[in-house]
């Protein structure tokens, strides 16, 4: 979770017992790894219940921790349905500025295309011309269609157009890119809520996926982002981005424990294939610094 997490666990427990002192030190380590205090306490409590014999080694704590985190994360595993009966399959992607929305959309769109689905990307970021240009660049690379709103126009109207006017085009997937917004900006969050309402008006099943991208380097603020966005649009899936630049995965453990929301995938690079479905076991091994 932190670089050298495994070594830190060893340092705390080597030649010592699992007692209040070592557990306190361990709790501190969890909090430093971006796990919120409540969740860290819960993990410690569960750890206390595990009986470590006289001859225990730090590795035993690692294994116990792995089991505890697995219990938190496994119920959150969810897969994007690239092949589904719903046509078009509508995905709305949201998140704070720079959290990786546009890049993630390209990655997901490419997966739909690989499954022979026709994809429409919708540039509902009408604030910045550069935003739709970035999406357009991706659309060319992966051979997806794109619909752009005029700069300064109401993003909800372009979203309406994408799902209402273009339904007859038989798109397998329509993926909507929204402007980055701070979860603390009520006006911008209201605008996101409006986009969602417009979709629901056309078909209450829309969007089939409402995805939030969370930058893995964000730290504990990420939990606030998820909670706040979820008030405006019911989140159906979380994607943790930039996992390649941060060894810290504590953020996701907190989010899973506190919100129980599904986790769809992990972004681990800037390239089109740098995306993995979320697999709790694989994720835990990577954050705890284990090889297998
Ligand atoms: N290393 C790494 N970089 C990423 C990843 N995902 C996105 N990025 C980079 O992060 C930066 C921001 O990504 P965008 O996809 O533009 O983020 P965004 O949320 O669309 O940004 P705004 O639209 O400005 O809010 C870009 O430089 C991306 O290449 C990832 O998984 N790993
Ligand atoms: Mg963007």
PDB file of C-alpha atoms and ligand atoms in Angstrom:
ATOM      1  CA  UNK A   1       0.000   0.000   0.000  1.00  0.00           C
ATOM      2  CA  UNK A   2       2.881   2.214   0.771  1.00  0.00           C
ATOM      3  CA  UNK A   3       6.101   1.473  -0.907  1.00  0.00           C
ATOM      4  CA  UNK A   4       7.681  -1.126   1.334  1.00  0.00           C
ATOM      5  CA  UNK A   5       4.447  -1.999   3.147  1.00  0.00           C
ATOM      6  CA  UNK A   6       5.541  -5.568   3.537  1.00  0.00           C
ATOM      7  CA  UNK A   7       8.856  -4.482   5.053  1.00  0.00           C
ATOM      8  CA  UNK A   8       7.052  -2.137   7.434  1.00  0.00           C
ATOM      9  CA  UNK A   9       4.849  -4.985   8.648  1.00  0.00           C
ATOM     10  CA  UNK A  10       7.945  -7.061   9.239  1.00  0.00           C
ATOM     11  CA  UNK A  11       9.577  -4.247  11.166  1.00  0.00           C
ATOM     12  CA  UNK A  12       6.572  -3.858  13.452  1.00  0.00           C
ATOM     13  CA  UNK A  13       6.085  -7.519  14.244  1.00  0.00           C
ATOM     14  CA  UNK A  14       9.528  -9.067  13.957  1.00  0.00           C
ATOM     15  CA  UNK A  15      10.505 -10.634  17.280  1.00  0.00           C
ATOM     16  CA  UNK A  16       7.540  -8.998  18.991  1.00  0.00           C
ATOM     17  CA  UNK A  17       4.088 -10.122  19.971  1.00  0.00           C
ATOM     18  CA  UNK A  18       0.717  -9.162  18.579  1.00  0.00           C
ATOM     19  CA  UNK A  19      -0.259  -6.904  21.452  1.00  0.00           C
ATOM     20  CA  UNK A  20      -1.662  -3.423  21.982  1.00  0.00           C
ATOM     21  CA  UNK A  21       1.655  -1.729  21.177  1.00  0.00           C
ATOM     22  CA  UNK A  22       2.283  -3.537  17.933  1.00  0.00           C
ATOM     23  CA  UNK A  23      -1.357  -3.237  16.909  1.00  0.00           C
ATOM     24  CA  UNK A  24      -1.266   0.518  17.526  1.00  0.00           C
ATOM     25  CA  UNK A  25       1.811   0.805  15.347  1.00  0.00           C
ATOM     26  CA  UNK A  26       0.123  -1.306  12.734  1.00  0.00           C
ATOM     27  CA  UNK A  27      -3.005   0.856  12.799  1.00  0.00           C
ATOM     28  CA  UNK A  28      -0.816   3.885  12.178  1.00  0.00           C
ATOM     29  CA  UNK A  29       0.709   2.149   9.191  1.00  0.00           C
ATOM     30  CA  UNK A  30      -2.763   1.446   7.769  1.00  0.00           C
ATOM     31  CA  UNK A  31      -3.773   5.075   8.159  1.00  0.00           C
ATOM     32  CA  UNK A  32      -0.564   6.190   6.447  1.00  0.00           C
ATOM     33  CA  UNK A  33      -1.603   3.900   3.604  1.00  0.00           C
ATOM     34  CA  UNK A  34      -4.728   6.024   2.995  1.00  0.00           C
ATOM     35  CA  UNK A  35      -7.137   3.865   4.975  1.00  0.00           C
ATOM     36  CA  UNK A  36      -9.555   5.970   7.017  1.00  0.00           C
ATOM     37  CA  UNK A  37      -9.502   5.669  10.811  1.00  0.00           C
ATOM     38  CA  UNK A  38     -12.840   3.797  11.108  1.00  0.00           C
ATOM     39  CA  UNK A  39     -11.824   1.175   8.591  1.00  0.00           C
ATOM     40  CA  UNK A  40      -8.354   0.860  10.112  1.00  0.00           C
ATOM     41  CA  UNK A  41      -9.959   0.245  13.522  1.00  0.00           C
ATOM     42  CA  UNK A  42     -12.241  -2.384  12.054  1.00  0.00           C
ATOM     43  CA  UNK A  43      -9.304  -4.153  10.473  1.00  0.00           C
ATOM     44  CA  UNK A  44      -7.371  -4.086  13.761  1.00  0.00           C
ATOM     45  CA  UNK A  45     -10.356  -5.494  15.659  1.00  0.00           C
ATOM     46  CA  UNK A  46     -10.604  -8.360  13.209  1.00  0.00           C
ATOM     47  CA  UNK A  47      -6.877  -8.917  13.463  1.00  0.00           C
ATOM     48  CA  UNK A  48      -7.161  -9.125  17.246  1.00  0.00           C
ATOM     49  CA  UNK A  49      -9.660 -11.945  16.849  1.00  0.00           C
ATOM     50  CA  UNK A  50      -7.199 -14.015  14.871  1.00  0.00           C
ATOM     51  CA  UNK A  51      -5.161 -16.158  17.188  1.00  0.00           C
ATOM     52  CA  UNK A  52      -1.472 -15.871  16.546  1.00  0.00           C
ATOM     53  CA  UNK A  53       0.445 -18.627  18.307  1.00  0.00           C
ATOM     54  CA  UNK A  54       3.724 -18.341  20.177  1.00  0.00           C
ATOM     55  CA  UNK A  55       5.793 -19.031  17.110  1.00  0.00           C
ATOM     56  CA  UNK A  56       4.186 -16.545  14.821  1.00  0.00           C
ATOM     57  CA  UNK A  57       6.132 -14.662  12.176  1.00  0.00           C
ATOM     58  CA  UNK A  58       5.240 -11.301  10.548  1.00  0.00           C
ATOM     59  CA  UNK A  59       4.179 -13.245   7.476  1.00  0.00           C
ATOM     60  CA  UNK A  60       1.205 -14.559   9.500  1.00  0.00           C
ATOM     61  CA  UNK A  61      -0.025 -11.013  10.026  1.00  0.00           C
ATOM     62  CA  UNK A  62       0.298 -10.394   6.291  1.00  0.00           C
ATOM     63  CA  UNK A  63      -1.800 -13.444   5.559  1.00  0.00           C
ATOM     64  CA  UNK A  64      -4.429 -12.486   8.118  1.00  0.00           C
ATOM     65  CA  UNK A  65      -4.551  -8.956   6.739  1.00  0.00           C
ATOM     66  CA  UNK A  66      -4.969 -10.334   3.262  1.00  0.00           C
ATOM     67  CA  UNK A  67      -7.987 -12.351   4.393  1.00  0.00           C
ATOM     68  CA  UNK A  68      -9.559  -9.385   6.153  1.00  0.00           C
ATOM     69  CA  UNK A  69      -9.157  -7.072   3.158  1.00  0.00           C
ATOM     70  CA  UNK A  70     -10.405  -9.770   0.832  1.00  0.00           C
ATOM     71  CA  UNK A  71     -13.615  -9.915   2.874  1.00  0.00           C
ATOM     72  CA  UNK A  72     -14.056  -6.183   2.329  1.00  0.00           C
ATOM     73  CA  UNK A  73     -13.246  -6.105  -1.378  1.00  0.00           C
ATOM     74  CA  UNK A  74     -14.659  -9.332  -2.816  1.00  0.00           C
ATOM     75  CA  UNK A  75     -18.335  -8.304  -2.527  1.00  0.00           C
ATOM     76  CA  UNK A  76     -17.478  -5.205  -4.597  1.00  0.00           C
ATOM     77  CA  UNK A  77     -16.182  -7.093  -7.640  1.00  0.00           C
ATOM     78  CA  UNK A  78     -18.218  -6.236 -10.731  1.00  0.00           C
ATOM     79  CA  UNK A  79     -17.599  -6.592 -14.451  1.00  0.00           C
ATOM     80  CA  UNK A  80     -18.596  -4.267 -17.247  1.00  0.00           C
ATOM     81  CA  UNK A  81     -20.999  -6.096 -19.533  1.00  0.00           C
ATOM     82  CA  UNK A  82     -19.436  -5.626 -22.922  1.00  0.00           C
ATOM     83  CA  UNK A  83     -21.818  -8.124 -24.363  1.00  0.00           C
ATOM     84  CA  UNK A  84     -25.327  -7.445 -23.216  1.00  0.00           C
ATOM     85  CA  UNK A  85     -28.867  -7.450 -24.401  1.00  0.00           C
ATOM     86  CA  UNK A  86     -29.432  -3.766 -23.773  1.00  0.00           C
ATOM     87  CA  UNK A  87     -28.857  -1.720 -26.902  1.00  0.00           C
ATOM     88  CA  UNK A  88     -27.608   0.878 -26.665  1.00  0.00           C
ATOM     89  CA  UNK A  89     -25.735   0.244 -23.446  1.00  0.00           C
ATOM     90  CA  UNK A  90     -25.324   3.717 -21.973  1.00  0.00           C
ATOM     91  CA  UNK A  91     -22.406   4.614 -19.732  1.00  0.00           C
ATOM     92  CA  UNK A  92     -22.013   7.940 -17.949  1.00  0.00           C
ATOM     93  CA  UNK A  93     -18.529   8.754 -16.705  1.00  0.00           C
ATOM     94  CA  UNK A  94     -17.919  11.365 -14.034  1.00  0.00           C
ATOM     95  CA  UNK A  95     -15.271  12.474 -11.587  1.00  0.00           C
ATOM     96  CA  UNK A  96     -13.151  15.369 -10.433  1.00  0.00           C
ATOM     97  CA  UNK A  97     -10.818  17.219 -12.777  1.00  0.00           C
ATOM     98  CA  UNK A  98      -8.023  15.156 -14.205  1.00  0.00           C
ATOM     99  CA  UNK A  99      -9.121  11.925 -12.532  1.00  0.00           C
ATOM    100  CA  UNK A 100      -8.819  10.013 -15.808  1.00  0.00           C
ATOM    101  CA  UNK A 101     -12.357  10.082 -17.250  1.00  0.00           C
ATOM    102  CA  UNK A 102     -11.474  10.621 -20.896  1.00  0.00           C
ATOM    103  CA  UNK A 103      -8.608   8.126 -20.937  1.00  0.00           C
ATOM    104  CA  UNK A 104     -10.734   5.511 -19.177  1.00  0.00           C
ATOM    105  CA  UNK A 105     -13.569   6.060 -21.651  1.00  0.00           C
ATOM    106  CA  UNK A 106     -11.200   5.375 -24.538  1.00  0.00           C
ATOM    107  CA  UNK A 107     -10.044   2.163 -22.860  1.00  0.00           C
ATOM    108  CA  UNK A 108     -13.594   0.933 -22.231  1.00  0.00           C
ATOM    109  CA  UNK A 109     -14.808   2.005 -25.692  1.00  0.00           C
ATOM    110  CA  UNK A 110     -11.996   0.035 -27.250  1.00  0.00           C
ATOM    111  CA  UNK A 111     -13.107  -3.070 -25.388  1.00  0.00           C
ATOM    112  CA  UNK A 112     -16.653  -2.690 -26.748  1.00  0.00           C
ATOM    113  CA  UNK A 113     -15.223  -2.265 -30.249  1.00  0.00           C
ATOM    114  CA  UNK A 114     -13.111  -5.392 -29.845  1.00  0.00           C
ATOM    115  CA  UNK A 115     -16.374  -7.197 -29.121  1.00  0.00           C
ATOM    116  CA  UNK A 116     -17.775  -5.871 -32.412  1.00  0.00           C
ATOM    117  CA  UNK A 117     -19.949  -3.224 -30.833  1.00  0.00           C
ATOM    118  CA  UNK A 118     -20.443   0.086 -32.562  1.00  0.00           C
ATOM    119  CA  UNK A 119     -19.541   2.864 -30.126  1.00  0.00           C
ATOM    120  CA  UNK A 120     -20.557   6.492 -29.844  1.00  0.00           C
ATOM    121  CA  UNK A 121     -18.505   8.762 -27.622  1.00  0.00           C
ATOM    122  CA  UNK A 122     -20.322  11.835 -26.373  1.00  0.00           C
ATOM    123  CA  UNK A 123     -18.295  14.896 -25.457  1.00  0.00           C
ATOM    124  CA  UNK A 124     -20.508  16.414 -22.809  1.00  0.00           C
ATOM    125  CA  UNK A 125     -17.659  18.583 -21.569  1.00  0.00           C
ATOM    126  CA  UNK A 126     -18.754  21.746 -23.336  1.00  0.00           C
ATOM    127  CA  UNK A 127     -16.625  24.049 -21.190  1.00  0.00           C
ATOM    128  CA  UNK A 128     -13.315  23.470 -22.903  1.00  0.00           C
ATOM    129  CA  UNK A 129     -12.716  22.927 -26.601  1.00  0.00           C
ATOM    130  CA  UNK A 130      -9.605  20.961 -25.652  1.00  0.00           C
ATOM    131  CA  UNK A 131     -11.767  18.435 -23.833  1.00  0.00           C
ATOM    132  CA  UNK A 132     -13.718  17.370 -26.898  1.00  0.00           C
ATOM    133  CA  UNK A 133     -10.546  17.483 -29.003  1.00  0.00           C
ATOM    134  CA  UNK A 134      -8.926  14.993 -26.655  1.00  0.00           C
ATOM    135  CA  UNK A 135     -11.931  12.681 -26.941  1.00  0.00           C
ATOM    136  CA  UNK A 136     -11.983  13.145 -30.711  1.00  0.00           C
ATOM    137  CA  UNK A 137      -8.348  12.139 -30.937  1.00  0.00           C
ATOM    138  CA  UNK A 138      -9.140   8.918 -29.104  1.00  0.00           C
ATOM    139  CA  UNK A 139     -12.223   8.292 -31.249  1.00  0.00           C
ATOM    140  CA  UNK A 140     -10.053   8.383 -34.357  1.00  0.00           C
ATOM    141  CA  UNK A 141      -7.517   6.002 -32.871  1.00  0.00           C
ATOM    142  CA  UNK A 142     -10.059   3.407 -31.873  1.00  0.00           C
ATOM    143  CA  UNK A 143     -12.595   3.989 -34.677  1.00  0.00           C
ATOM    144  CA  UNK A 144     -15.477   5.139 -32.559  1.00  0.00           C
ATOM    145  CA  UNK A 145     -18.002   7.777 -33.603  1.00  0.00           C
ATOM    146  CA  UNK A 146     -18.131  11.016 -31.691  1.00  0.00           C
ATOM    147  CA  UNK A 147     -20.781  13.578 -30.927  1.00  0.00           C
ATOM    148  CA  UNK A 148     -19.621  16.960 -29.681  1.00  0.00           C
ATOM    149  CA  UNK A 149     -21.570  19.773 -28.132  1.00  0.00           C
ATOM    150  CA  UNK A 150     -20.875  23.342 -29.077  1.00  0.00           C
ATOM    151  CA  UNK A 151     -18.540  25.076 -26.695  1.00  0.00           C
ATOM    152  CA  UNK A 152     -20.529  26.745 -23.962  1.00  0.00           C
ATOM    153  CA  UNK A 153     -23.739  24.877 -24.756  1.00  0.00           C
ATOM    154  CA  UNK A 154     -25.755  22.978 -22.159  1.00  0.00           C
ATOM    155  CA  UNK A 155     -24.114  19.580 -21.703  1.00  0.00           C
ATOM    156  CA  UNK A 156     -27.504  18.027 -20.900  1.00  0.00           C
ATOM    157  CA  UNK A 157     -28.791  18.911 -24.367  1.00  0.00           C
ATOM    158  CA  UNK A 158     -25.941  17.111 -26.137  1.00  0.00           C
ATOM    159  CA  UNK A 159     -26.553  14.109 -23.930  1.00  0.00           C
ATOM    160  CA  UNK A 160     -30.239  14.205 -24.838  1.00  0.00           C
ATOM    161  CA  UNK A 161     -29.342  14.328 -28.491  1.00  0.00           C
ATOM    162  CA  UNK A 162     -26.966  11.395 -28.222  1.00  0.00           C
ATOM    163  CA  UNK A 163     -29.501   9.015 -26.768  1.00  0.00           C
ATOM    164  CA  UNK A 164     -32.705  10.316 -28.326  1.00  0.00           C
ATOM    165  CA  UNK A 165     -31.847  11.341 -31.881  1.00  0.00           C
ATOM    166  CA  UNK A 166     -29.192   8.745 -32.463  1.00  0.00           C
ATOM    167  CA  UNK A 167     -30.914   5.698 -31.051  1.00  0.00           C
ATOM    168  CA  UNK A 168     -31.747   4.465 -34.496  1.00  0.00           C
ATOM    169  CA  UNK A 169     -28.074   4.298 -35.362  1.00  0.00           C
ATOM    170  CA  UNK A 170     -27.850   0.980 -33.513  1.00  0.00           C
ATOM    171  CA  UNK A 171     -24.966   1.834 -31.291  1.00  0.00           C
ATOM    172  CA  UNK A 172     -23.900  -1.024 -29.067  1.00  0.00           C
ATOM    173  CA  UNK A 173     -22.583   1.440 -26.517  1.00  0.00           C
ATOM    174  CA  UNK A 174     -22.928   5.157 -25.907  1.00  0.00           C
ATOM    175  CA  UNK A 175     -20.297   6.500 -23.542  1.00  0.00           C
ATOM    176  CA  UNK A 176     -20.732   9.969 -22.146  1.00  0.00           C
ATOM    177  CA  UNK A 177     -17.688  11.997 -21.089  1.00  0.00           C
ATOM    178  CA  UNK A 178     -18.502  14.758 -18.638  1.00  0.00           C
ATOM    179  CA  UNK A 179     -16.496  17.770 -17.528  1.00  0.00           C
ATOM    180  CA  UNK A 180     -14.293  17.347 -14.493  1.00  0.00           C
ATOM    181  CA  UNK A 181     -15.904  18.957 -11.493  1.00  0.00           C
ATOM    182  CA  UNK A 182     -15.115  19.380  -7.845  1.00  0.00           C
ATOM    183  CA  UNK A 183     -17.541  17.490  -5.643  1.00  0.00           C
ATOM    184  CA  UNK A 184     -17.832  20.617  -3.505  1.00  0.00           C
ATOM    185  CA  UNK A 185     -19.224  22.771  -6.332  1.00  0.00           C
ATOM    186  CA  UNK A 186     -22.990  22.478  -5.933  1.00  0.00           C
ATOM    187  CA  UNK A 187     -23.784  24.258  -9.196  1.00  0.00           C
ATOM    188  CA  UNK A 188     -21.623  21.873 -11.223  1.00  0.00           C
ATOM    189  CA  UNK A 189     -22.923  18.880  -9.319  1.00  0.00           C
ATOM    190  CA  UNK A 190     -26.498  19.998 -10.062  1.00  0.00           C
ATOM    191  CA  UNK A 191     -25.602  20.094 -13.714  1.00  0.00           C
ATOM    192  CA  UNK A 192     -24.437  16.491 -13.497  1.00  0.00           C
ATOM    193  CA  UNK A 193     -27.709  15.570 -11.816  1.00  0.00           C
ATOM    194  CA  UNK A 194     -29.523  17.186 -14.721  1.00  0.00           C
ATOM    195  CA  UNK A 195     -27.596  15.081 -17.260  1.00  0.00           C
ATOM    196  CA  UNK A 196     -28.648  11.997 -15.322  1.00  0.00           C
ATOM    197  CA  UNK A 197     -32.288  13.098 -15.204  1.00  0.00           C
ATOM    198  CA  UNK A 198     -32.324  13.752 -18.940  1.00  0.00           C
ATOM    199  CA  UNK A 199     -31.098  10.204 -19.521  1.00  0.00           C
ATOM    200  CA  UNK A 200     -33.654   8.715 -17.158  1.00  0.00           C
ATOM    201  CA  UNK A 201     -36.463  10.623 -18.830  1.00  0.00           C
ATOM    202  CA  UNK A 202     -35.694   8.895 -22.103  1.00  0.00           C
ATOM    203  CA  UNK A 203     -35.318   5.492 -20.517  1.00  0.00           C
ATOM    204  CA  UNK A 204     -35.298   4.857 -16.806  1.00  0.00           C
ATOM    205  CA  UNK A 205     -32.655   2.183 -17.317  1.00  0.00           C
ATOM    206  CA  UNK A 206     -30.245   4.852 -18.588  1.00  0.00           C
ATOM    207  CA  UNK A 207     -27.433   5.086 -17.745  1.00  0.00           C
ATOM    208  CA  UNK A 208     -26.756   1.375 -17.401  1.00  0.00           C
ATOM    209  CA  UNK A 209     -23.470   2.268 -15.777  1.00  0.00           C
ATOM    210  CA  UNK A 210     -22.757   5.484 -13.888  1.00  0.00           C
ATOM    211  CA  UNK A 211     -19.035   5.360 -13.369  1.00  0.00           C
ATOM    212  CA  UNK A 212     -16.789   7.499 -11.191  1.00  0.00           C
ATOM    213  CA  UNK A 213     -13.072   7.617 -11.850  1.00  0.00           C
ATOM    214  CA  UNK A 214     -10.891   7.969  -8.785  1.00  0.00           C
ATOM    215  CA  UNK A 215      -7.235   8.885  -9.031  1.00  0.00           C
ATOM    216  CA  UNK A 216      -5.288   6.364  -6.941  1.00  0.00           C
ATOM    217  CA  UNK A 217      -2.972   9.116  -5.718  1.00  0.00           C
ATOM    218  CA  UNK A 218      -5.832  11.127  -4.192  1.00  0.00           C
ATOM    219  CA  UNK A 219      -5.678   9.779  -0.639  1.00  0.00           C
ATOM    220  CA  UNK A 220      -8.542  10.040   1.790  1.00  0.00           C
ATOM    221  CA  UNK A 221     -10.340  12.775  -0.123  1.00  0.00           C
ATOM    222  CA  UNK A 222     -11.401  10.053  -2.559  1.00  0.00           C
ATOM    223  CA  UNK A 223     -14.020   8.728  -0.135  1.00  0.00           C
ATOM    224  CA  UNK A 224     -15.573  12.204   0.044  1.00  0.00           C
ATOM    225  CA  UNK A 225     -15.626  12.405  -3.750  1.00  0.00           C
ATOM    226  CA  UNK A 226     -17.478   9.103  -4.032  1.00  0.00           C
ATOM    227  CA  UNK A 227     -20.015   9.980  -1.338  1.00  0.00           C
ATOM    228  CA  UNK A 228     -20.710  13.408  -2.803  1.00  0.00           C
ATOM    229  CA  UNK A 229     -21.045  12.316  -6.450  1.00  0.00           C
ATOM    230  CA  UNK A 230     -23.288   9.487  -5.312  1.00  0.00           C
ATOM    231  CA  UNK A 231     -25.759  12.028  -3.948  1.00  0.00           C
ATOM    232  CA  UNK A 232     -26.309  13.473  -7.417  1.00  0.00           C
ATOM    233  CA  UNK A 233     -25.977  10.379  -9.595  1.00  0.00           C
ATOM    234  CA  UNK A 234     -26.313   6.905  -8.167  1.00  0.00           C
ATOM    235  CA  UNK A 235     -22.890   5.394  -8.815  1.00  0.00           C
ATOM    236  CA  UNK A 236     -22.950   1.877 -10.242  1.00  0.00           C
ATOM    237  CA  UNK A 237     -19.216   1.413 -10.542  1.00  0.00           C
ATOM    238  CA  UNK A 238     -15.877   2.803  -9.431  1.00  0.00           C
ATOM    239  CA  UNK A 239     -12.733   2.781 -11.537  1.00  0.00           C
ATOM    240  CA  UNK A 240      -9.432   3.438  -9.801  1.00  0.00           C
ATOM    241  CA  UNK A 241      -7.070   5.174 -12.231  1.00  0.00           C
ATOM    242  CA  UNK A 242      -3.323   5.792 -12.239  1.00  0.00           C
ATOM    243  CA  UNK A 243      -2.705   2.760 -10.072  1.00  0.00           C
ATOM    244  CA  UNK A 244       0.612   2.425 -11.926  1.00  0.00           C
ATOM    245  CA  UNK A 245       1.852   5.708 -10.436  1.00  0.00           C
ATOM    246  CA  UNK A 246       0.859   4.925  -6.872  1.00  0.00           C
ATOM    247  CA  UNK A 247       1.504   1.893  -4.772  1.00  0.00           C
ATOM    248  CA  UNK A 248      -1.221   3.071  -2.452  1.00  0.00           C
ATOM    249  CA  UNK A 249      -4.484   1.182  -2.686  1.00  0.00           C
ATOM    250  CA  UNK A 250      -5.758   2.005   0.780  1.00  0.00           C
ATOM    251  CA  UNK A 251      -8.167   4.500  -0.723  1.00  0.00           C
ATOM    252  CA  UNK A 252     -10.117   1.768  -2.437  1.00  0.00           C
ATOM    253  CA  UNK A 253     -10.333  -0.331   0.726  1.00  0.00           C
ATOM    254  CA  UNK A 254     -11.880   2.618   2.575  1.00  0.00           C
ATOM    255  CA  UNK A 255     -14.328   3.291  -0.231  1.00  0.00           C
ATOM    256  CA  UNK A 256     -15.350  -0.361  -0.410  1.00  0.00           C
ATOM    257  CA  UNK A 257     -15.784  -0.678   3.352  1.00  0.00           C
ATOM    258  CA  UNK A 258     -17.715   2.568   3.727  1.00  0.00           C
ATOM    259  CA  UNK A 259     -19.881   2.604   0.619  1.00  0.00           C
ATOM    260  CA  UNK A 260     -20.051  -1.041  -0.516  1.00  0.00           C
ATOM    261  CA  UNK A 261     -20.220   0.293  -4.083  1.00  0.00           C
ATOM    262  CA  UNK A 262     -19.137  -1.986  -6.928  1.00  0.00           C
ATOM    263  CA  UNK A 263     -15.625  -1.663  -8.352  1.00  0.00           C
ATOM    264  CA  UNK A 264     -15.313  -2.134 -12.104  1.00  0.00           C
ATOM    265  CA  UNK A 265     -11.673  -1.787 -12.937  1.00  0.00           C
ATOM    266  CA  UNK A 266      -8.183  -0.480 -12.422  1.00  0.00           C
ATOM    267  CA  UNK A 267      -6.409   1.916 -14.770  1.00  0.00           C
ATOM    268  CA  UNK A 268      -2.720   1.252 -14.825  1.00  0.00           C
ATOM    269  CA  UNK A 269      -1.265   3.452 -17.531  1.00  0.00           C
ATOM    270  CA  UNK A 270      -1.978   5.998 -20.228  1.00  0.00           C
ATOM    271  CA  UNK A 271      -2.241   3.532 -23.096  1.00  0.00           C
ATOM    272  CA  UNK A 272      -5.394   2.013 -24.503  1.00  0.00           C
ATOM    273  CA  UNK A 273      -4.845  -1.452 -23.044  1.00  0.00           C
ATOM    274  CA  UNK A 274      -3.727  -0.268 -19.617  1.00  0.00           C
ATOM    275  CA  UNK A 275      -6.916  -1.365 -17.929  1.00  0.00           C
ATOM    276  CA  UNK A 276      -7.798  -4.411 -15.854  1.00  0.00           C
ATOM    277  CA  UNK A 277     -11.063  -5.702 -14.579  1.00  0.00           C
ATOM    278  CA  UNK A 278     -11.186  -5.494 -10.821  1.00  0.00           C
ATOM    279  CA  UNK A 279     -10.080  -8.714  -9.197  1.00  0.00           C
ATOM    280  CA  UNK A 280      -9.930  -8.399  -5.415  1.00  0.00           C
ATOM    281  CA  UNK A 281      -7.297 -11.111  -5.006  1.00  0.00           C
ATOM    282  CA  UNK A 282      -4.937  -9.689  -7.623  1.00  0.00           C
ATOM    283  CA  UNK A 283      -5.410  -6.208  -6.224  1.00  0.00           C
ATOM    284  CA  UNK A 284      -4.597  -7.254  -2.670  1.00  0.00           C
ATOM    285  CA  UNK A 285      -1.457  -9.075  -3.746  1.00  0.00           C
ATOM    286  CA  UNK A 286      -0.275  -5.982  -5.544  1.00  0.00           C
ATOM    287  CA  UNK A 287      -0.917  -3.581  -2.666  1.00  0.00           C
ATOM    288  CA  UNK A 288       0.592  -5.845  -0.054  1.00  0.00           C
ATOM    289  CA  UNK A 289       3.687  -6.275  -2.132  1.00  0.00           C
ATOM    290  CA  UNK A 290       3.362  -9.982  -2.721  1.00  0.00           C
ATOM    291  CA  UNK A 291       4.427 -11.704  -5.840  1.00  0.00           C
ATOM    292  CA  UNK A 292       1.751 -14.373  -6.077  1.00  0.00           C
TER     293      UNK A 292
HETATM  294  N1  LIG B   1      -0.162   6.830 -15.474  1.00  0.00           N
HETATM  295  C1  LIG B   1      -1.452   6.930 -15.750  1.00  0.00           C
HETATM  296  N2  LIG B   1      -1.933   8.080 -16.247  1.00  0.00           N
HETATM  297  C2  LIG B   1      -3.246   8.158 -16.508  1.00  0.00           C
HETATM  298  C3  LIG B   1      -4.131   7.087 -16.266  1.00  0.00           C
HETATM  299  N3  LIG B   1      -5.372   7.481 -16.616  1.00  0.00           N
HETATM  300  C4  LIG B   1      -5.247   8.751 -17.069  1.00  0.00           C
HETATM  301  N4  LIG B   1      -3.971   9.165 -17.003  1.00  0.00           N
HETATM  302  C5  LIG B   1      -3.414  10.469 -17.358  1.00  0.00           C
HETATM  303  O1  LIG B   1      -3.947  11.443 -16.490  1.00  0.00           O
HETATM  304  C6  LIG B   1      -4.145  12.663 -17.175  1.00  0.00           C
HETATM  305  C7  LIG B   1      -5.600  13.084 -17.055  1.00  0.00           C
HETATM  306  O2  LIG B   1      -6.392  12.102 -17.718  1.00  0.00           O
HETATM  307  P1  LIG B   1      -7.745  12.463 -18.447  1.00  0.00           P
HETATM  308  O3  LIG B   1      -8.273  11.202 -18.997  1.00  0.00           O
HETATM  309  O4  LIG B   1      -7.572  13.599 -19.368  1.00  0.00           O
HETATM  310  O5  LIG B   1      -8.581  12.924 -17.196  1.00  0.00           O
HETATM  311  P2  LIG B   1     -10.021  13.611 -17.169  1.00  0.00           P
HETATM  312  O6  LIG B   1     -10.682  13.160 -15.928  1.00  0.00           O
HETATM  313  O7  LIG B   1     -10.723  13.355 -18.449  1.00  0.00           O
HETATM  314  O8  LIG B   1      -9.631  15.153 -17.065  1.00  0.00           O
HETATM  315  P3  LIG B   1     -10.595  16.418 -17.215  1.00  0.00           P
HETATM  316  O9  LIG B   1     -11.491  16.142 -18.375  1.00  0.00           O
HETATM  317  O10 LIG B   1      -9.655  17.550 -17.444  1.00  0.00           O
HETATM  318  O11 LIG B   1     -11.339  16.556 -15.939  1.00  0.00           O
HETATM  319  C8  LIG B   1      -3.714  12.419 -18.617  1.00  0.00           C
HETATM  320  O12 LIG B   1      -2.388  12.859 -18.760  1.00  0.00           O
HETATM  321  C9  LIG B   1      -3.792  10.907 -18.759  1.00  0.00           C
HETATM  322  O13 LIG B   1      -2.903  10.402 -19.716  1.00  0.00           O
HETATM  323  C10 LIG B   1      -3.586   5.864 -15.711  1.00  0.00           C
HETATM  324  O14 LIG B   1      -4.280   4.872 -15.429  1.00  0.00           O
HETATM  325  N5  LIG B   1      -2.248   5.856 -15.476  1.00  0.00           N
HETATM  326 MG1  LIG B   2     -11.584  14.684 -19.776  1.00  0.00          MG
END
